[in-house]
mmCIF file of N, CA and C in Angstrom:
data_model
loop_
_atom_site.group_PDB
_atom_site.id
_atom_site.type_symbol
_atom_site.label_atom_id
_atom_site.label_comp_id
_atom_site.label_asym_id
_atom_site.label_seq_id
_atom_site.Cartn_x
_atom_site.Cartn_y
_atom_site.Cartn_z
ATOM 1 N N MET A 1 75.693 -5.449 41.497
ATOM 2 C CA MET A 1 74.558 -4.904 41.332
ATOM 3 C C MET A 1 73.311 -5.643 41.495
ATOM 4 N N THR A 2 73.252 -6.545 42.414
ATOM 5 C CA THR A 2 72.258 -7.382 42.548
ATOM 6 C C THR A 2 70.775 -7.058 42.783
ATOM 7 N N GLY A 3 69.903 -7.469 42.163
ATOM 8 C CA GLY A 3 68.273 -6.982 42.499
ATOM 9 C C GLY A 3 68.046 -5.655 41.506
ATOM 10 N N VAL A 4 69.045 -5.227 40.710
ATOM 11 C CA VAL A 4 68.813 -4.225 39.714
ATOM 12 C C VAL A 4 68.180 -4.759 38.413
ATOM 13 N N VAL A 5 67.011 -4.417 38.016
ATOM 14 C CA VAL A 5 66.493 -4.844 36.749
ATOM 15 C C VAL A 5 66.694 -3.691 35.848
ATOM 16 N N PRO A 6 67.408 -3.812 34.740
ATOM 17 C CA PRO A 6 67.527 -2.781 33.621
ATOM 18 C C PRO A 6 66.312 -2.540 33.060
ATOM 19 N N LEU A 7 65.886 -1.339 32.524
ATOM 20 C CA LEU A 7 64.665 -1.059 31.600
ATOM 21 C C LEU A 7 64.698 -1.919 30.386
ATOM 22 N N HIS A 8 63.570 -2.132 29.956
ATOM 23 C CA HIS A 8 63.334 -3.076 28.731
ATOM 24 C C HIS A 8 63.849 -4.526 28.961
ATOM 25 N N SER A 9 63.868 -5.036 30.268
ATOM 26 C CA SER A 9 64.313 -6.307 30.555
ATOM 27 C C SER A 9 63.056 -7.200 30.109
ATOM 28 N N GLU A 10 63.294 -8.631 29.914
ATOM 29 C CA GLU A 10 62.310 -9.299 29.684
ATOM 30 C C GLU A 10 61.295 -9.814 30.994
ATOM 31 N N LEU A 11 60.070 -9.648 30.824
ATOM 32 C CA LEU A 11 59.230 -9.725 31.999
ATOM 33 C C LEU A 11 58.377 -11.225 31.485
ATOM 34 N N THR A 12 58.249 -11.768 32.495
ATOM 35 C CA THR A 12 57.303 -13.181 32.294
ATOM 36 C C THR A 12 56.375 -13.299 33.390
ATOM 37 N N GLY A 13 55.473 -14.194 32.944
ATOM 38 C CA GLY A 13 54.289 -14.413 33.780
ATOM 39 C C GLY A 13 53.554 -13.002 34.290
ATOM 40 N N SER A 14 53.290 -13.230 35.667
ATOM 41 C CA SER A 14 52.188 -11.975 36.080
ATOM 42 C C SER A 14 53.016 -10.489 35.968
ATOM 43 N N GLN A 15 54.263 -10.485 35.946
ATOM 44 C CA GLN A 15 55.150 -9.322 36.073
ATOM 45 C C GLN A 15 54.695 -8.657 34.589
ATOM 46 N N SER A 16 54.325 -9.383 33.457
ATOM 47 C CA SER A 16 54.199 -8.793 32.095
ATOM 48 C C SER A 16 52.475 -8.358 32.057
ATOM 49 N N LEU A 17 51.761 -8.709 32.754
ATOM 50 C CA LEU A 17 50.338 -8.424 32.830
ATOM 51 C C LEU A 17 50.068 -6.708 32.909
ATOM 52 N N PRO A 18 50.570 -6.165 33.740
ATOM 53 C CA PRO A 18 50.393 -4.849 33.961
ATOM 54 C C PRO A 18 51.088 -3.803 32.692
ATOM 55 N N LEU A 19 52.274 -4.477 32.188
ATOM 56 C CA LEU A 19 52.603 -3.793 31.101
ATOM 57 C C LEU A 19 51.756 -4.007 29.950
ATOM 58 N N LEU A 20 51.340 -5.196 29.998
ATOM 59 C CA LEU A 20 50.400 -5.419 28.631
ATOM 60 C C LEU A 20 49.330 -4.761 28.720
ATOM 61 N N ALA A 21 48.708 -4.412 29.935
ATOM 62 C CA ALA A 21 47.410 -3.604 30.069
ATOM 63 C C ALA A 21 47.752 -2.164 29.726
ATOM 64 N N VAL A 22 48.920 -1.604 30.166
ATOM 65 C CA VAL A 22 49.246 -0.281 29.610
ATOM 66 C C VAL A 22 49.477 -0.297 28.202
ATOM 67 N N ILE A 23 49.970 -1.107 27.680
ATOM 68 C CA ILE A 23 50.438 -1.256 26.032
ATOM 69 C C ILE A 23 49.007 -1.425 25.425
ATOM 70 N N THR A 24 48.153 -2.059 25.968
ATOM 71 C CA THR A 24 46.859 -2.093 25.326
ATOM 72 C C THR A 24 46.024 -0.964 25.179
ATOM 73 N N VAL A 25 46.046 -0.207 26.319
ATOM 74 C CA VAL A 25 45.331 1.005 26.516
ATOM 75 C C VAL A 25 46.016 2.111 25.761
ATOM 76 N N ALA A 26 47.360 2.162 25.677
ATOM 77 C CA ALA A 26 48.033 3.150 24.907
ATOM 78 C C ALA A 26 47.789 2.604 23.140
ATOM 79 N N ALA A 27 47.605 1.508 22.854
ATOM 80 C CA ALA A 27 47.280 1.138 21.495
ATOM 81 C C ALA A 27 45.848 1.378 21.267
ATOM 82 N N ALA A 28 45.094 1.444 22.003
ATOM 83 C CA ALA A 28 43.579 1.907 21.823
ATOM 84 C C ALA A 28 43.498 3.429 21.723
ATOM 85 N N GLY A 29 44.220 3.844 22.549
ATOM 86 C CA GLY A 29 44.125 5.632 22.387
ATOM 87 C C GLY A 29 44.842 5.955 21.146
ATOM 88 N N THR A 30 45.976 5.384 20.684
ATOM 89 C CA THR A 30 46.531 5.832 19.657
ATOM 90 C C THR A 30 45.736 5.267 18.305
ATOM 91 N N ALA A 31 44.790 4.020 18.430
ATOM 92 C CA ALA A 31 43.986 3.899 17.449
ATOM 93 C C ALA A 31 42.640 4.860 17.080
ATOM 94 N N VAL A 32 42.209 5.499 18.165
ATOM 95 C CA VAL A 32 41.258 6.340 18.187
ATOM 96 C C VAL A 32 41.828 7.683 17.655
ATOM 97 N N LEU A 33 43.210 8.105 17.926
ATOM 98 C CA LEU A 33 43.800 9.146 17.435
ATOM 99 C C LEU A 33 44.049 8.967 15.769
ATOM 100 N N LEU A 34 44.591 7.745 15.618
ATOM 101 C CA LEU A 34 44.534 7.486 14.225
ATOM 102 C C LEU A 34 43.424 7.601 13.192
ATOM 103 N N GLY A 35 42.053 6.880 13.933
ATOM 104 C CA GLY A 35 40.854 7.337 13.351
ATOM 105 C C GLY A 35 40.569 8.541 12.900
ATOM 106 N N LEU A 36 40.691 9.569 14.036
ATOM 107 C CA LEU A 36 40.219 10.819 13.977
ATOM 108 C C LEU A 36 41.195 11.517 12.743
ATOM 109 N N ALA A 37 42.472 11.104 12.726
ATOM 110 C CA ALA A 37 43.553 11.777 11.792
ATOM 111 C C ALA A 37 43.052 11.438 10.210
ATOM 112 N N ILE A 38 42.593 10.234 10.223
ATOM 113 C CA ILE A 38 42.287 9.522 8.985
ATOM 114 C C ILE A 38 41.053 10.313 8.497
ATOM 115 N N GLY A 39 40.099 10.503 9.375
ATOM 116 C CA GLY A 39 38.955 11.480 9.014
ATOM 117 C C GLY A 39 39.185 12.848 8.679
ATOM 118 N N ALA A 40 40.321 13.448 9.300
ATOM 119 C CA ALA A 40 40.654 14.555 9.146
ATOM 120 C C ALA A 40 41.380 14.682 7.616
ATOM 121 N N PHE A 41 42.146 13.791 7.588
ATOM 122 C CA PHE A 41 42.900 13.652 5.903
ATOM 123 C C PHE A 41 41.941 13.313 4.832
ATOM 124 N N VAL A 42 40.795 12.815 5.110
ATOM 125 C CA VAL A 42 39.774 12.582 4.156
ATOM 126 C C VAL A 42 39.229 14.040 3.869
ATOM 127 N N GLN A 43 38.721 14.516 4.799
ATOM 128 C CA GLN A 43 38.295 15.858 4.449
ATOM 129 C C GLN A 43 39.247 16.961 4.061
ATOM 130 N N ARG A 44 40.492 17.021 4.464
ATOM 131 C CA ARG A 44 41.443 18.024 3.958
ATOM 132 C C ARG A 44 42.181 17.491 2.873
ATOM 133 N N GLN A 45 42.543 16.384 2.799
ATOM 134 C CA GLN A 45 43.246 15.810 1.684
ATOM 135 C C GLN A 45 44.411 16.496 1.263
ATOM 136 N N SER A 46 45.203 16.683 2.162
ATOM 137 C CA SER A 46 46.733 17.389 2.161
ATOM 138 C C SER A 46 47.782 16.545 2.682
ATOM 139 N N ARG A 47 48.782 16.808 1.937
ATOM 140 C CA ARG A 47 50.089 16.147 2.445
ATOM 141 C C ARG A 47 50.322 16.024 4.008
ATOM 142 N N PRO A 48 50.329 17.256 4.632
ATOM 143 C CA PRO A 48 50.673 17.289 5.949
ATOM 144 C C PRO A 48 49.809 16.329 7.045
ATOM 145 N N TYR A 49 48.316 16.424 6.558
ATOM 146 C CA TYR A 49 47.511 15.587 7.056
ATOM 147 C C TYR A 49 47.974 13.981 6.853
ATOM 148 N N LEU A 50 48.107 13.701 5.806
ATOM 149 C CA LEU A 50 48.618 12.172 5.464
ATOM 150 C C LEU A 50 49.971 11.903 6.175
ATOM 151 N N LEU A 51 51.027 12.846 6.212
ATOM 152 C CA LEU A 51 52.171 12.510 7.108
ATOM 153 C C LEU A 51 51.701 12.369 8.477
ATOM 154 N N ILE A 52 50.765 13.032 9.073
ATOM 155 C CA ILE A 52 50.536 12.904 10.385
ATOM 156 C C ILE A 52 49.649 11.512 10.574
ATOM 157 N N VAL A 53 48.893 11.055 9.674
ATOM 158 C CA VAL A 53 48.347 9.658 9.613
ATOM 159 C C VAL A 53 49.306 8.705 9.675
ATOM 160 N N ALA A 54 50.405 8.932 8.812
ATOM 161 C CA ALA A 54 51.563 7.841 8.725
ATOM 162 C C ALA A 54 52.194 7.869 10.013
ATOM 163 N N ALA A 55 52.501 9.052 10.591
ATOM 164 C CA ALA A 55 53.171 9.223 11.979
ATOM 165 C C ALA A 55 52.239 8.390 13.144
ATOM 166 N N LEU A 56 51.043 8.705 13.071
ATOM 167 C CA LEU A 56 50.099 7.919 14.011
ATOM 168 C C LEU A 56 50.305 6.289 13.718
ATOM 169 N N ALA A 57 50.376 5.839 12.530
ATOM 170 C CA ALA A 57 50.247 4.565 12.212
ATOM 171 C C ALA A 57 51.578 4.019 12.870
ATOM 172 N N ALA A 58 52.658 4.727 12.749
ATOM 173 C CA ALA A 58 54.096 4.406 13.179
ATOM 174 C C ALA A 58 53.773 4.209 14.796
ATOM 175 N N LEU A 59 53.134 4.943 15.203
ATOM 176 C CA LEU A 59 53.009 4.987 16.768
ATOM 177 C C LEU A 59 52.233 3.764 17.129
ATOM 178 N N LEU A 60 51.000 3.590 16.358
ATOM 179 C CA LEU A 60 50.459 2.326 16.647
ATOM 180 C C LEU A 60 51.148 1.215 16.464
ATOM 181 N N GLY A 61 52.038 1.120 15.482
ATOM 182 C CA GLY A 61 52.923 0.133 15.158
ATOM 183 C C GLY A 61 54.020 -0.285 16.228
ATOM 184 N N ARG A 62 54.276 0.910 16.869
ATOM 185 C CA ARG A 62 55.166 0.696 18.214
ATOM 186 C C ARG A 62 54.436 0.127 19.081
ATOM 187 N N SER A 63 53.434 0.269 19.566
ATOM 188 C CA SER A 63 52.580 -0.302 20.688
ATOM 189 C C SER A 63 52.379 -1.834 20.203
ATOM 190 N N ALA A 64 52.087 -2.013 18.780
ATOM 191 C CA ALA A 64 52.084 -3.449 18.501
ATOM 192 C C ALA A 64 53.421 -4.315 18.743
ATOM 193 N N VAL A 65 54.327 -3.638 18.372
ATOM 194 C CA VAL A 65 55.711 -4.309 18.638
ATOM 195 C C VAL A 65 55.872 -4.718 19.824
ATOM 196 N N ALA A 66 55.572 -3.733 21.098
ATOM 197 C CA ALA A 66 55.677 -3.888 22.470
ATOM 198 C C ALA A 66 54.977 -5.048 22.985
ATOM 199 N N GLY A 67 53.623 -5.082 22.411
ATOM 200 C CA GLY A 67 52.648 -6.070 22.649
ATOM 201 C C GLY A 67 53.206 -7.502 22.124
ATOM 202 N N ILE A 68 53.574 -7.496 21.004
ATOM 203 C CA ILE A 68 54.005 -8.834 20.447
ATOM 204 C C ILE A 68 55.272 -9.457 20.973
ATOM 205 N N THR A 69 55.991 -8.414 21.575
ATOM 206 C CA THR A 69 57.364 -8.852 22.308
ATOM 207 C C THR A 69 57.063 -9.543 23.656
ATOM 208 N N ILE A 70 55.929 -8.694 24.523
ATOM 209 C CA ILE A 70 55.488 -9.364 25.571
ATOM 210 C C ILE A 70 55.141 -10.743 25.402
ATOM 211 N N VAL A 71 54.382 -10.904 24.428
ATOM 212 C CA VAL A 71 53.806 -12.304 24.310
ATOM 213 C C VAL A 71 54.970 -13.338 23.879
ATOM 214 N N GLY A 72 56.133 -12.824 23.377
ATOM 215 C CA GLY A 72 57.066 -13.668 23.031
ATOM 216 C C GLY A 72 57.162 -14.042 21.673
ATOM 217 N N LEU A 73 56.887 -13.299 20.741
ATOM 218 C CA LEU A 73 56.751 -13.471 19.295
ATOM 219 C C LEU A 73 58.061 -12.757 18.804
ATOM 220 N N PHE A 74 58.600 -11.713 19.333
ATOM 221 C CA PHE A 74 59.806 -11.113 18.989
ATOM 222 C C PHE A 74 60.756 -11.125 20.167
ATOM 223 N N SER A 75 62.130 -11.393 19.651
ATOM 224 C CA SER A 75 63.262 -11.236 20.554
ATOM 225 C C SER A 75 63.563 -9.948 21.003
ATOM 226 N N GLN A 76 64.280 -9.856 22.053
ATOM 227 C CA GLN A 76 64.635 -8.322 22.459
ATOM 228 C C GLN A 76 65.295 -7.588 21.414
ATOM 229 N N ALA A 77 66.212 -8.255 20.936
ATOM 230 C CA ALA A 77 67.029 -7.667 19.777
ATOM 231 C C ALA A 77 65.964 -6.997 18.580
ATOM 232 N N ASP A 78 65.011 -7.921 18.202
ATOM 233 C CA ASP A 78 63.895 -7.547 17.214
ATOM 234 C C ASP A 78 63.203 -6.487 18.087
ATOM 235 N N HIS A 79 62.886 -6.664 19.039
ATOM 236 C CA HIS A 79 62.246 -5.560 19.483
ATOM 237 C C HIS A 79 62.672 -4.132 19.472
ATOM 238 N N HIS A 80 63.905 -4.051 20.083
ATOM 239 C CA HIS A 80 64.700 -2.758 19.897
ATOM 240 C C HIS A 80 64.807 -2.226 18.582
ATOM 241 N N LEU A 81 65.195 -3.212 17.606
ATOM 242 C CA LEU A 81 65.389 -2.590 16.188
ATOM 243 C C LEU A 81 64.078 -2.073 15.587
ATOM 244 N N LEU A 82 62.959 -2.971 15.793
ATOM 245 C CA LEU A 82 61.599 -2.480 15.138
ATOM 246 C C LEU A 82 61.146 -1.135 16.044
ATOM 247 N N GLU A 83 61.150 -1.024 17.310
ATOM 248 C CA GLU A 83 60.549 -0.087 17.996
ATOM 249 C C GLU A 83 61.248 1.207 17.691
ATOM 250 N N HIS A 84 62.653 1.118 17.962
ATOM 251 C CA HIS A 84 63.490 2.397 17.809
ATOM 252 C C HIS A 84 63.590 2.999 16.402
ATOM 253 N N GLY A 85 63.492 1.921 15.270
ATOM 254 C CA GLY A 85 63.394 2.177 13.815
ATOM 255 C C GLY A 85 61.896 2.878 13.763
ATOM 256 N N LEU A 86 60.947 2.566 14.368
ATOM 257 C CA LEU A 86 59.703 3.175 14.235
ATOM 258 C C LEU A 86 59.643 4.560 14.891
ATOM 259 N N ASP A 87 60.465 4.848 15.976
ATOM 260 C CA ASP A 87 60.666 6.038 16.459
ATOM 261 C C ASP A 87 61.244 7.213 15.499
ATOM 262 N N ILE A 88 62.355 6.627 14.705
ATOM 263 C CA ILE A 88 62.889 7.468 13.783
ATOM 264 C C ILE A 88 62.005 7.826 12.754
ATOM 265 N N ILE A 89 61.176 6.683 12.186
ATOM 266 C CA ILE A 89 60.162 7.034 11.126
ATOM 267 C C ILE A 89 59.002 8.149 11.533
ATOM 268 N N LEU A 90 58.524 7.912 12.923
ATOM 269 C CA LEU A 90 57.603 8.970 13.314
ATOM 270 C C LEU A 90 58.299 10.361 13.466
ATOM 271 N N VAL A 91 59.440 10.371 13.952
ATOM 272 C CA VAL A 91 59.879 11.903 14.144
ATOM 273 C C VAL A 91 60.054 12.679 12.636
ATOM 274 N N ALA A 92 60.425 11.658 11.996
ATOM 275 C CA ALA A 92 60.813 12.189 10.416
ATOM 276 C C ALA A 92 59.509 12.398 9.891
ATOM 277 N N LEU A 93 58.450 11.682 10.168
ATOM 278 C CA LEU A 93 57.287 12.215 9.636
ATOM 279 C C LEU A 93 56.646 13.363 10.243
ATOM 280 N N VAL A 94 56.749 13.510 11.463
ATOM 281 C CA VAL A 94 56.133 14.751 12.125
ATOM 282 C C VAL A 94 56.943 15.911 11.669
ATOM 283 N N ILE A 95 58.175 15.874 11.533
ATOM 284 C CA ILE A 95 59.124 17.098 11.184
ATOM 285 C C ILE A 95 58.753 17.492 9.528
ATOM 286 N N ALA A 96 58.358 16.365 8.776
ATOM 287 C CA ALA A 96 57.974 16.538 7.276
ATOM 288 C C ALA A 96 56.868 17.278 7.179
ATOM 289 N N ALA A 97 55.898 16.761 8.107
ATOM 290 C CA ALA A 97 54.439 17.498 8.030
ATOM 291 C C ALA A 97 54.674 19.045 8.498
ATOM 292 N N VAL A 98 55.292 19.265 9.534
ATOM 293 C CA VAL A 98 55.539 20.701 10.017
ATOM 294 C C VAL A 98 56.455 21.481 8.798
ATOM 295 N N TYR A 99 57.398 20.823 8.381
ATOM 296 C CA TYR A 99 58.106 21.647 7.355
ATOM 297 C C TYR A 99 57.144 21.855 5.896
ATOM 298 N N HIS A 100 56.530 20.735 5.825
ATOM 299 C CA HIS A 100 55.545 20.989 4.424
ATOM 300 C C HIS A 100 54.555 21.964 4.642
ATOM 301 N N SER A 101 53.925 22.097 5.920
ATOM 302 C CA SER A 101 52.798 22.995 6.254
ATOM 303 C C SER A 101 53.361 24.508 6.200
ATOM 304 N N ARG A 102 54.569 24.409 6.504
ATOM 305 C CA ARG A 102 55.261 25.738 6.758
ATOM 306 C C ARG A 102 55.495 26.274 5.320
ATOM 307 N N THR A 103 56.077 25.578 4.413
ATOM 308 C CA THR A 103 56.657 25.897 2.891
ATOM 309 C C THR A 103 55.491 25.978 2.041
ATOM 310 N N ILE A 104 54.524 25.288 2.162
ATOM 311 C CA ILE A 104 53.372 25.218 1.033
ATOM 312 C C ILE A 104 52.289 25.706 1.840
ATOM 313 N N SER A 105 51.798 26.702 1.460
ATOM 314 C CA SER A 105 50.394 27.367 2.106
ATOM 315 C C SER A 105 49.208 27.073 1.203
ATOM 316 N N ASN A 106 48.163 26.892 1.659
ATOM 317 C CA ASN A 106 46.793 26.590 1.081
ATOM 318 C C ASN A 106 46.730 25.591 0.216
ATOM 319 N N GLU A 107 47.446 24.497 0.452
ATOM 320 C CA GLU A 107 47.420 23.413 -0.442
ATOM 321 C C GLU A 107 46.061 22.623 -0.447
ATOM 322 N N THR A 108 45.549 22.456 -1.607
ATOM 323 C CA THR A 108 44.251 21.720 -1.440
ATOM 324 C C THR A 108 44.239 20.361 -1.935
ATOM 325 N N ASN A 109 45.309 19.934 -2.849
ATOM 326 C CA ASN A 109 45.218 18.706 -3.384
ATOM 327 C C ASN A 109 46.755 18.226 -3.584
ATOM 328 N N PHE A 110 46.974 17.094 -4.007
ATOM 329 C CA PHE A 110 48.309 16.454 -4.264
ATOM 330 C C PHE A 110 49.220 16.892 -5.360
ATOM 331 N N ASP A 111 48.545 17.745 -6.119
ATOM 332 C CA ASP A 111 49.356 18.378 -7.357
ATOM 333 C C ASP A 111 50.135 19.388 -7.133
ATOM 334 N N THR A 112 50.230 19.915 -5.865
ATOM 335 C CA THR A 112 51.273 21.010 -5.764
ATOM 336 C C THR A 112 52.388 20.536 -5.210
#
């Protein structure tokens, strides 16, 4: 299978610039969403909002790991471990937020 490049293969030189641009835009968008989520959490101060803030922080971390890998600071093995570990954390936090908001109604502080 010559000429086939698997997904997540190492990119070097000019090949990595478009990918770095996409990761930068994704990170910027995620940072804006994270800022909005932090604002919502400060206003609401409930666990589901805190869990969503943490999930968006994990998503931003995922973009950071991808960018750091492209510039060569992480190996592909480190990249896969960290990025997919953050995927697990992100999914767990979103599920926890949904579960918590469905089981606890009208929460106003962390004492409940």
